[in-house]
């Protein structure tokens, strides 16, 4: 091969006699002949294919960023190229990204983050002293006084202390231990981490995870990835998406035939359904978990987003403790919060925490070991979480501005939720339950038989077909209810209430009503 390569090299040179008296063109011909003698290798097959990949990963689905969103991206590119559409922009109502929809960040949070990121600003008179005080405290707890250093796997110690203090205040004095606090990369990281530890067994002893239907698709995605068993319990749509313990019992008993149900997931306030669980409901759920020996996961990332005057957020941790030591000392509970929702809307920082109580001491060590594999959550996200749980207080320089901004954001969200509910209920073929909290509506859509048949002809779920047509005709991008789960024979979509540029909403929903009437006219149902 070396001789052939040398001959090829000489063949690239001008046609002058070589040192052995041959022309270099003949040397090139000889090299070509040598190379042709070697058998031509066929391209080897790929090691990683759809057939050979991890089947659990292939089973994962995440509707919030699924086919509808990909189509929305295509349409945006077409609009940029000047292709005419019945609309001038795509409205992405598919995901709860508040600041992408125009929500302004909280000034104090961004001030502290700026100071932490560029500490030279600590000498600037442009920043308030209470912001500087928090930034210095965070930086002093970081290696090298820098946000760019790793932290402990469980999170920066002083931030975990602030989270524990926040939980104690929120829950009216119920104590929280910083050692039970784990800072996470958003709430999603905490949820998937806890489920990793919980899932075990095989066959009929494989772990079953009870999740609400409709659910946030993170849960079904992680369950698929871990090859656990998804156990559906249905929220009561006729009763404003309430959680009924009798439905939990039904789901549990049916699941025991094919798995070992040992995890119960609750989302409160609800995503995608927007309901807020009553205290009585939470007590019933805790008693059920205690009775059936279930590990409770309480997804409480929307705890600041309660709009109905008849509703109030109750944390599972507080209710658990107030039910007495028989419950508070025995029921294992992991609860989750995040910087992404509430009034903050800081999705990109990926800040979050989980509080895990009544965990076996040996399992606690295993949890820390698992967390250490990813080293630590982003320290910038940890700092953002600290500002959420340690905001300005009365008497501090930034308090009044912080209070005004927080109240303004939450007030606007409440107005948009009510407006969304009212608008949907004006459209023929749509019914929307009262929106008590969170950031979404999950209206039921009544799809005529002809439209269902058209969807089937396109090999689509009827609500996927509906949402695709809505996107193509109005530019409004929503997620079909089939991506969240729904009772057989019903159809829904999830709509982000933040997407409230109401001129286009009324235009789009008006077109929606007209489309419904056209489809209805062509149906014999």
Coordinates of C-alpha atoms in Angstrom, one line a residue:
X1 CA 0.0 0.0 0.0
X2 CA 2.9 2.3 0.8
X3 CA 4.4 1.6 -2.6
X4 CA 1.1 2.3 -4.3
X5 CA 0.7 5.6 -2.4
X6 CA 4.2 6.6 -3.4
X7 CA 3.5 5.8 -7.0
X8 CA 0.3 7.8 -6.8
X9 CA 2.2 10.7 -5.4
X10 CA 4.7 10.5 -8.2
X11 CA 1.9 10.3 -10.6
X12 CA 0.8 13.7 -9.5
X13 CA 4.1 15.3 -10.5
X14 CA 5.0 16.6 -14.0
X15 CA 5.8 13.9 -16.6
X16 CA 9.6 13.8 -16.2
X17 CA 11.7 10.7 -16.1
X18 CA 11.9 9.2 -12.6
X19 CA 15.1 8.0 -10.9
X20 CA 14.6 4.5 -12.4
X21 CA 14.3 5.8 -15.9
X22 CA 10.4 5.5 -16.2
X23 CA 8.1 8.3 -16.9
X24 CA 5.9 9.4 -14.0
X25 CA 2.8 8.7 -16.1
X26 CA 3.7 5.1 -16.3
X27 CA 4.3 5.1 -12.5
X28 CA 0.8 6.4 -12.0
X29 CA -0.6 3.7 -14.2
X30 CA 1.2 1.1 -12.2
X31 CA -0.2 2.6 -8.9
X32 CA -3.7 2.5 -10.4
X33 CA -3.2 -1.1 -11.2
X34 CA -2.0 -2.0 -7.7
X35 CA -5.1 -0.2 -6.2
X36 CA -7.5 -2.1 -8.5
X37 CA -6.1 -5.4 -7.3
X38 CA -7.4 -4.7 -3.8
X39 CA -11.1 -5.7 -3.4
X40 CA -13.5 -2.8 -3.2
X41 CA -15.0 -2.6 0.3
X42 CA -18.7 -2.2 0.6
X43 CA -20.0 0.4 3.0
X44 CA -20.6 -1.2 6.3
X45 CA -24.0 -1.2 8.0
X46 CA -24.7 1.4 10.7
X47 CA -24.4 0.2 14.2
X48 CA -27.2 2.4 15.4
X49 CA -30.5 2.1 13.6
X50 CA -34.1 2.3 14.4
X51 CA -34.1 -1.5 14.8
X52 CA -31.0 -1.6 17.1
X53 CA -31.6 1.5 19.2
X54 CA -32.9 1.4 22.7
X55 CA -36.6 0.5 22.3
X56 CA -37.6 2.5 25.4
X57 CA -36.2 5.7 23.9
X58 CA -38.1 5.0 20.7
X59 CA -41.3 4.6 22.7
X60 CA -40.9 8.1 24.2
X61 CA -43.3 10.7 23.0
X62 CA -43.5 14.4 23.9
X63 CA -46.5 16.0 22.3
X64 CA -45.6 19.6 23.5
X65 CA -42.8 19.6 20.9
X66 CA -44.3 17.0 18.5
X67 CA -45.4 17.1 14.8
X68 CA -47.6 20.1 15.2
X69 CA -44.7 22.2 16.4
X70 CA -42.5 20.9 13.6
X71 CA -45.2 22.0 11.1
X72 CA -45.3 25.4 12.8
X73 CA -41.6 25.8 12.2
X74 CA -42.1 24.9 8.5
X75 CA -44.8 27.5 8.1
X76 CA -42.7 30.2 9.8
X77 CA -39.9 29.5 7.3
X78 CA -42.5 29.8 4.4
X79 CA -43.7 33.2 5.8
X80 CA -40.1 34.4 5.9
X81 CA -39.7 33.5 2.3
X82 CA -42.7 35.6 1.4
X83 CA -45.2 32.7 0.8
X84 CA -48.7 34.1 1.3
X85 CA -50.8 32.6 4.1
X86 CA -54.2 33.6 5.6
X87 CA -52.1 35.0 8.6
X88 CA -48.9 36.9 9.0
X89 CA -47.4 35.0 12.0
X90 CA -47.5 31.8 13.8
X91 CA -48.8 32.0 17.4
X92 CA -47.1 29.4 19.5
X93 CA -49.7 28.5 22.1
X94 CA -48.2 25.0 22.5
X95 CA -45.8 25.5 25.4
X96 CA -45.7 27.5 28.7
X97 CA -42.8 29.8 27.8
X98 CA -44.0 33.0 29.3
X99 CA -41.2 35.4 28.2
X100 CA -41.3 34.0 24.7
X101 CA -44.9 35.3 24.7
X102 CA -43.9 38.8 25.8
X103 CA -44.0 38.5 29.6
X104 CA -41.5 40.9 31.1
X105 CA -38.9 39.4 33.6
X106 CA -39.0 40.5 37.2
X107 CA -36.4 43.3 37.6
X108 CA -35.0 42.2 41.0
X109 CA -34.4 38.7 39.7
X110 CA -32.5 39.9 36.7
X111 CA -30.5 42.4 38.8
X112 CA -29.2 39.7 41.2
X113 CA -28.5 37.4 38.2
X114 CA -26.5 40.2 36.5
X115 CA -24.5 40.8 39.7
X116 CA -23.8 37.1 40.1
X117 CA -22.8 36.7 36.5
X118 CA -20.5 39.8 36.4
X119 CA -19.4 40.6 39.9
X120 CA -17.7 43.8 38.9
X121 CA -21.1 45.3 38.8
X122 CA -21.2 45.0 42.6
X123 CA -19.4 48.4 42.7
X124 CA -22.0 50.1 40.5
X125 CA -24.4 52.6 42.1
X126 CA -27.0 51.5 39.5
X127 CA -28.0 48.4 41.5
X128 CA -29.9 48.4 44.8
X129 CA -28.2 47.2 48.0
X130 CA -30.7 44.4 48.7
X131 CA -29.8 42.9 45.3
X132 CA -26.1 43.2 46.0
X133 CA -26.5 41.6 49.4
X134 CA -28.1 38.5 47.9
X135 CA -25.6 38.3 45.1
X136 CA -22.7 38.5 47.5
X137 CA -24.2 35.7 49.6
X138 CA -24.7 33.4 46.6
X139 CA -21.2 34.1 45.3
X140 CA -19.5 33.5 48.7
X141 CA -21.1 30.0 48.7
X142 CA -19.7 29.2 45.2
X143 CA -16.2 27.8 44.6
X144 CA -13.9 30.7 43.8
X145 CA -16.7 33.1 44.4
X146 CA -17.8 32.3 40.8
X147 CA -21.1 31.2 39.3
X148 CA -19.0 29.3 36.8
X149 CA -17.8 26.7 39.3
X150 CA -19.4 23.4 40.1
X151 CA -21.5 23.1 43.2
X152 CA -22.3 20.2 45.5
X153 CA -24.4 17.6 43.7
X154 CA -27.4 18.4 46.0
X155 CA -27.0 22.1 45.3
X156 CA -25.4 25.2 46.8
X157 CA -25.8 24.9 50.6
X158 CA -27.1 28.4 51.3
X159 CA -29.6 28.2 48.5
X160 CA -31.0 24.9 49.9
X161 CA -31.3 26.8 53.3
X162 CA -33.2 29.5 51.6
X163 CA -35.5 27.0 49.9
X164 CA -36.2 25.3 53.3
X165 CA -37.0 28.7 54.9
X166 CA -39.4 29.5 52.0
X167 CA -41.2 26.3 52.4
X168 CA -41.6 26.9 56.2
X169 CA -43.0 30.4 55.5
X170 CA -45.3 29.1 52.8
X171 CA -46.7 26.3 55.0
X172 CA -47.3 28.5 58.0
X173 CA -44.4 27.2 60.1
X174 CA -44.3 23.6 59.1
X175 CA -40.6 22.9 59.4
X176 CA -38.5 22.1 56.3
X177 CA -35.0 20.6 56.6
X178 CA -32.3 21.8 54.1
X179 CA -30.9 18.3 54.0
X180 CA -34.2 17.2 52.4
X181 CA -33.9 19.8 49.6
X182 CA -32.3 18.9 46.3
X183 CA -31.8 21.6 43.7
X184 CA -32.6 20.4 40.2
X185 CA -32.4 21.4 36.5
X186 CA -36.0 22.5 36.4
X187 CA -38.7 20.4 38.1
X188 CA -38.5 17.9 35.2
X189 CA -35.1 16.8 36.3
X190 CA -36.3 16.1 39.8
X191 CA -39.3 14.1 38.7
X192 CA -37.3 11.9 36.3
X193 CA -34.6 11.3 39.0
X194 CA -37.1 10.2 41.6
X195 CA -38.8 7.9 39.1
X196 CA -35.4 6.3 38.2
X197 CA -34.9 5.3 41.8
X198 CA -38.5 4.1 42.3
X199 CA -38.8 1.8 39.2
X200 CA -37.8 -1.8 39.6
X201 CA -38.9 -5.4 39.2
X202 CA -40.0 -7.4 36.2
X203 CA -43.2 -9.0 34.8
X204 CA -46.1 -8.6 37.2
X205 CA -43.8 -7.1 39.8
X206 CA -42.7 -4.2 37.5
X207 CA -43.3 -0.8 39.1
X208 CA -46.6 0.8 38.1
X209 CA -46.8 4.6 38.1
X210 CA -50.2 6.2 38.6
X211 CA -50.6 9.4 36.6
X212 CA -53.6 11.7 35.9
X213 CA -55.3 11.7 32.5
X214 CA -55.0 14.2 31.1
X215 CA -51.4 14.5 32.2
X216 CA -48.3 16.5 31.4
X217 CA -46.4 14.3 28.8
X218 CA -43.2 14.4 30.8
X219 CA -44.7 11.6 33.0
X220 CA -45.6 9.2 30.2
X221 CA -42.2 10.0 28.5
X222 CA -40.2 9.1 31.5
X223 CA -42.3 6.0 32.3
X224 CA -41.6 4.8 28.7
X225 CA -37.9 5.5 29.0
X226 CA -37.7 3.6 32.2
X227 CA -39.9 0.7 30.9
X228 CA -42.2 1.2 33.8
X229 CA -45.9 0.6 33.7
X230 CA -48.2 3.5 33.2
X231 CA -51.4 3.4 35.3
X232 CA -54.0 5.9 34.2
X233 CA -56.5 7.5 36.5
X234 CA -59.0 9.8 34.9
X235 CA -59.8 13.3 36.2
X236 CA -63.6 14.2 36.3
X237 CA -64.2 16.6 33.4
X238 CA -67.9 16.9 34.3
X239 CA -66.8 18.2 37.7
X240 CA -64.1 20.8 36.7
X241 CA -61.4 18.1 36.3
X242 CA -61.7 17.1 40.0
X243 CA -59.7 14.1 41.4
X244 CA -62.0 11.4 42.7
X245 CA -60.5 8.8 45.1
X246 CA -62.9 6.2 43.9
X247 CA -61.3 6.5 40.5
X248 CA -57.9 6.1 42.1
X249 CA -59.1 2.8 43.7
X250 CA -60.5 1.6 40.4
X251 CA -57.2 2.3 38.6
X252 CA -55.1 0.7 41.4
X253 CA -57.1 -2.5 41.6
X254 CA -57.1 -3.0 37.8
X255 CA -53.4 -2.4 37.6
X256 CA -52.5 -5.0 40.3
X257 CA -53.3 -7.7 37.8
X258 CA -50.3 -6.8 35.7
X259 CA -47.9 -4.7 37.7
X260 CA -46.9 -3.5 41.2
X261 CA -48.4 0.1 41.6
X262 CA -46.2 2.0 44.1
X263 CA -46.1 5.6 42.8
X264 CA -48.9 8.1 42.7
X265 CA -48.4 11.4 40.8
X266 CA -50.5 14.5 41.3
X267 CA -50.3 17.8 39.4
X268 CA -51.7 20.7 41.4
X269 CA -52.6 23.2 40.0
X270 CA -53.3 21.0 37.0
X271 CA -51.5 20.9 33.7
X272 CA -53.1 20.8 31.2
X273 CA -56.5 21.1 32.9
X274 CA -56.1 24.2 35.0
X275 CA -58.0 22.9 38.1
X276 CA -56.9 23.5 41.7
X277 CA -57.4 20.7 44.2
X278 CA -59.3 21.4 47.4
X279 CA -57.8 20.7 50.8
X280 CA -60.4 17.9 51.3
X281 CA -59.3 16.3 48.0
X282 CA -55.6 16.4 49.1
X283 CA -56.5 14.9 52.5
X284 CA -58.3 12.0 50.7
X285 CA -55.3 11.5 48.4
X286 CA -52.9 11.4 51.2
X287 CA -55.0 8.9 53.1
X288 CA -55.3 6.8 50.0
X289 CA -51.5 6.8 49.6
X290 CA -51.0 5.9 53.2
X291 CA -53.6 3.1 53.0
X292 CA -52.2 1.6 49.8
X293 CA -48.5 2.3 50.6
X294 CA -47.9 4.5 47.7
X295 CA -45.0 7.0 47.2
X296 CA -46.5 10.4 46.5
X297 CA -45.1 12.8 43.8
X298 CA -46.6 16.3 44.0
X299 CA -45.9 18.5 41.0
X300 CA -46.6 22.0 42.4
X301 CA -44.8 24.2 39.9
X302 CA -48.0 26.3 39.4
X303 CA -48.5 27.1 43.0
X304 CA -48.4 30.8 42.4
X305 CA -50.9 30.6 39.6
X306 CA -54.3 30.4 41.3
X307 CA -56.9 32.7 39.8
X308 CA -60.4 31.6 41.1
X309 CA -61.4 33.5 44.3
X310 CA -63.0 30.2 45.4
X311 CA -59.7 28.3 45.2
X312 CA -56.5 28.3 47.3
X313 CA -53.3 26.4 46.8
X314 CA -52.6 23.9 49.6
X315 CA -49.2 22.2 49.5
X316 CA -49.2 18.4 50.0
X317 CA -46.4 18.8 52.5
X318 CA -48.5 21.2 54.7
X319 CA -51.6 19.0 54.6
X320 CA -49.6 15.9 55.3
X321 CA -48.1 17.4 58.5
X322 CA -51.5 18.8 59.7
X323 CA -53.0 15.3 59.3
X324 CA -50.9 14.1 62.2
X325 CA -47.8 12.0 62.9
X326 CA -49.4 8.8 61.7
X327 CA -49.3 10.3 58.2
X328 CA -46.5 12.9 58.4
X329 CA -44.0 10.3 59.7
X330 CA -44.8 7.6 57.3
X331 CA -46.0 8.8 53.9
X332 CA -43.1 9.2 51.5
X333 CA -43.5 12.5 49.5
X334 CA -41.5 14.3 46.9
X335 CA -42.7 17.7 45.9
X336 CA -41.4 19.9 43.1
X337 CA -41.2 23.6 42.2
X338 CA -39.5 25.6 39.4
X339 CA -38.4 29.0 38.2
X340 CA -40.2 28.5 34.9
X341 CA -43.8 29.2 35.9
X342 CA -45.5 31.3 38.5
X343 CA -44.9 35.0 38.0
X344 CA -41.3 34.4 37.2
X345 CA -41.4 32.7 33.8
X346 CA -37.7 32.1 33.8
X347 CA -37.8 28.9 31.8
X348 CA -34.3 29.2 30.2
X349 CA -32.5 29.3 33.6
X350 CA -33.7 25.7 34.2
X351 CA -33.9 26.2 38.0
X352 CA -35.9 24.0 40.3
X353 CA -36.0 22.1 43.5
X354 CA -37.5 19.0 45.1
X355 CA -38.2 18.4 48.7
X356 CA -38.2 14.7 49.6
X357 CA -39.4 13.6 53.1
X358 CA -39.6 10.3 54.9
X359 CA -37.0 8.8 52.6
X360 CA -35.1 5.8 54.0
X361 CA -31.6 6.9 55.1
X362 CA -29.9 4.3 52.8
X363 CA -32.0 5.4 49.8
X364 CA -31.0 9.0 50.6
X365 CA -27.4 8.0 49.9
X366 CA -28.4 6.3 46.7
X367 CA -30.3 9.4 45.6
X368 CA -27.2 11.6 46.2
X369 CA -25.1 9.1 44.3
X370 CA -27.4 9.2 41.3
X371 CA -27.4 13.0 41.4
X372 CA -23.6 13.1 41.5
X373 CA -23.4 11.4 38.1
X374 CA -24.6 14.6 36.5
X375 CA -22.2 16.6 38.8
X376 CA -24.7 19.4 39.7
X377 CA -27.6 21.4 38.2
X378 CA -26.6 24.6 36.5
X379 CA -25.4 27.0 39.2
X380 CA -27.1 30.0 37.4
X381 CA -30.4 28.1 37.6
X382 CA -29.8 27.5 41.3
X383 CA -29.1 31.2 41.8
X384 CA -32.4 32.1 40.0
X385 CA -34.2 29.6 42.3
X386 CA -32.7 31.4 45.3
X387 CA -34.2 34.7 44.2
X388 CA -37.6 33.1 43.8
X389 CA -37.6 31.8 47.3
X390 CA -35.8 34.8 48.8
X391 CA -37.4 37.9 47.3
X392 CA -37.4 41.4 48.7
X393 CA -39.3 41.9 51.9
X394 CA -41.1 44.9 53.3
X395 CA -38.6 47.6 54.3
X396 CA -36.1 46.7 51.7
X397 CA -35.2 49.0 48.8
X398 CA -36.6 46.8 46.0
X399 CA -39.8 45.6 47.7
X400 CA -42.3 48.0 46.3
X401 CA -41.2 47.6 42.7
X402 CA -41.0 43.8 43.1
X403 CA -44.6 43.7 44.6
X404 CA -46.0 45.8 41.8
X405 CA -44.4 43.7 39.1
X406 CA -45.4 40.4 40.7
X407 CA -49.0 41.6 41.2
X408 CA -49.1 42.9 37.6
X409 CA -48.0 39.6 36.1
X410 CA -50.4 37.5 38.1
X411 CA -53.2 39.9 37.5
X412 CA -52.7 39.8 33.8
X413 CA -52.5 36.0 33.8
X414 CA -55.8 35.9 35.7
X415 CA -57.5 38.2 33.2
X416 CA -56.2 36.2 30.2
X417 CA -57.4 32.9 31.8
X418 CA -60.9 34.3 32.2
X419 CA -60.9 35.8 28.7
X420 CA -59.7 32.5 27.3
X421 CA -62.4 30.6 29.0
X422 CA -65.1 33.1 27.8
X423 CA -63.8 33.2 24.2
X424 CA -63.8 29.4 23.9
X425 CA -67.3 29.1 25.3
X426 CA -68.6 31.5 22.6
X427 CA -67.4 29.2 19.8
X428 CA -69.8 26.5 18.5
X429 CA -68.4 23.0 19.0
X430 CA -66.1 24.0 21.9
X431 CA -66.6 23.7 25.7
X432 CA -64.1 25.0 28.2
X433 CA -64.3 24.3 32.0
X434 CA -63.6 27.2 34.4
X435 CA -59.8 27.9 34.6
X436 CA -59.0 28.0 38.3
X437 CA -55.2 28.1 38.0
X438 CA -52.0 27.2 36.1
X439 CA -51.5 28.6 32.5
X440 CA -53.6 26.5 30.2
X441 CA -57.1 25.8 28.9
X442 CA -58.0 22.2 27.9
X443 CA -61.3 22.7 26.1
X444 CA -63.3 19.8 24.7
X445 CA -63.9 20.0 21.0
X446 CA -66.9 18.3 19.4
X447 CA -65.7 16.9 16.0
X448 CA -68.4 16.0 13.5
X449 CA -68.4 12.5 12.0
X450 CA -67.2 13.7 8.5
X451 CA -64.2 15.3 10.1
X452 CA -63.4 12.2 12.1
X453 CA -63.6 10.2 8.9
X454 CA -61.3 12.7 7.1
X455 CA -58.8 12.4 9.9
X456 CA -58.9 8.6 9.7
X457 CA -58.3 8.8 6.0
X458 CA -55.1 10.8 6.7
X459 CA -54.2 8.3 9.4
X460 CA -54.3 11.0 12.1
X461 CA -56.1 11.2 15.5
X462 CA -59.1 13.4 15.0
X463 CA -57.8 16.1 17.4
X464 CA -54.4 16.0 15.7
X465 CA -56.2 16.6 12.4
X466 CA -58.2 19.4 13.9
X467 CA -55.1 21.1 15.4
X468 CA -53.2 20.7 12.1
X469 CA -56.1 22.4 10.2
X470 CA -56.3 25.1 12.9
X471 CA -52.5 25.8 12.4
X472 CA -52.7 25.8 8.6
X473 CA -55.8 28.1 8.5
X474 CA -55.2 30.5 11.4
X475 CA -51.5 30.2 12.3
X476 CA -52.5 29.2 15.9
X477 CA -50.3 26.3 17.2
X478 CA -51.9 24.2 19.9
X479 CA -51.3 20.7 21.2
X480 CA -53.9 18.0 20.5
X481 CA -55.5 16.4 23.6
X482 CA -54.4 12.9 22.5
X483 CA -50.8 14.0 23.4
X484 CA -52.0 14.4 27.1
X485 CA -54.5 11.6 27.3
X486 CA -58.3 11.8 27.3
X487 CA -61.3 9.5 27.7
X488 CA -62.1 7.4 24.7
X489 CA -64.4 9.3 22.3
X490 CA -63.6 12.8 23.6
X491 CA -61.3 15.3 21.9
X492 CA -59.4 18.3 23.3
X493 CA -56.5 20.6 22.8
X494 CA -54.3 22.4 25.2
X495 CA -54.0 26.2 24.7
X496 CA -51.6 28.5 26.5
X497 CA -53.5 31.4 28.1
X498 CA -50.5 33.6 27.8
X499 CA -51.1 33.6 24.0
X500 CA -53.5 36.4 24.4
X501 CA -53.1 38.9 21.6
X502 CA -56.8 39.0 21.6
X503 CA -57.4 40.5 18.2
X504 CA -56.0 37.4 16.5
X505 CA -57.6 35.1 19.1
X506 CA -61.1 36.4 18.2
X507 CA -60.2 36.2 14.5
X508 CA -58.8 32.7 14.8
X509 CA -61.6 31.4 16.9
X510 CA -64.2 33.0 14.6
X511 CA -62.7 31.0 11.7
X512 CA -62.8 28.0 14.0
X513 CA -66.5 28.4 14.5
X514 CA -67.1 28.9 10.8
X515 CA -65.1 25.7 10.0
X516 CA -67.1 23.8 12.6
X517 CA -70.4 24.9 11.0
X518 CA -69.1 23.9 7.5
X519 CA -68.1 20.5 8.8
X520 CA -71.4 20.1 10.6
X521 CA -73.4 20.9 7.6
X522 CA -71.6 18.1 5.7
X523 CA -72.3 15.5 8.5
X524 CA -75.5 13.6 9.2
X525 CA -74.7 13.3 12.9

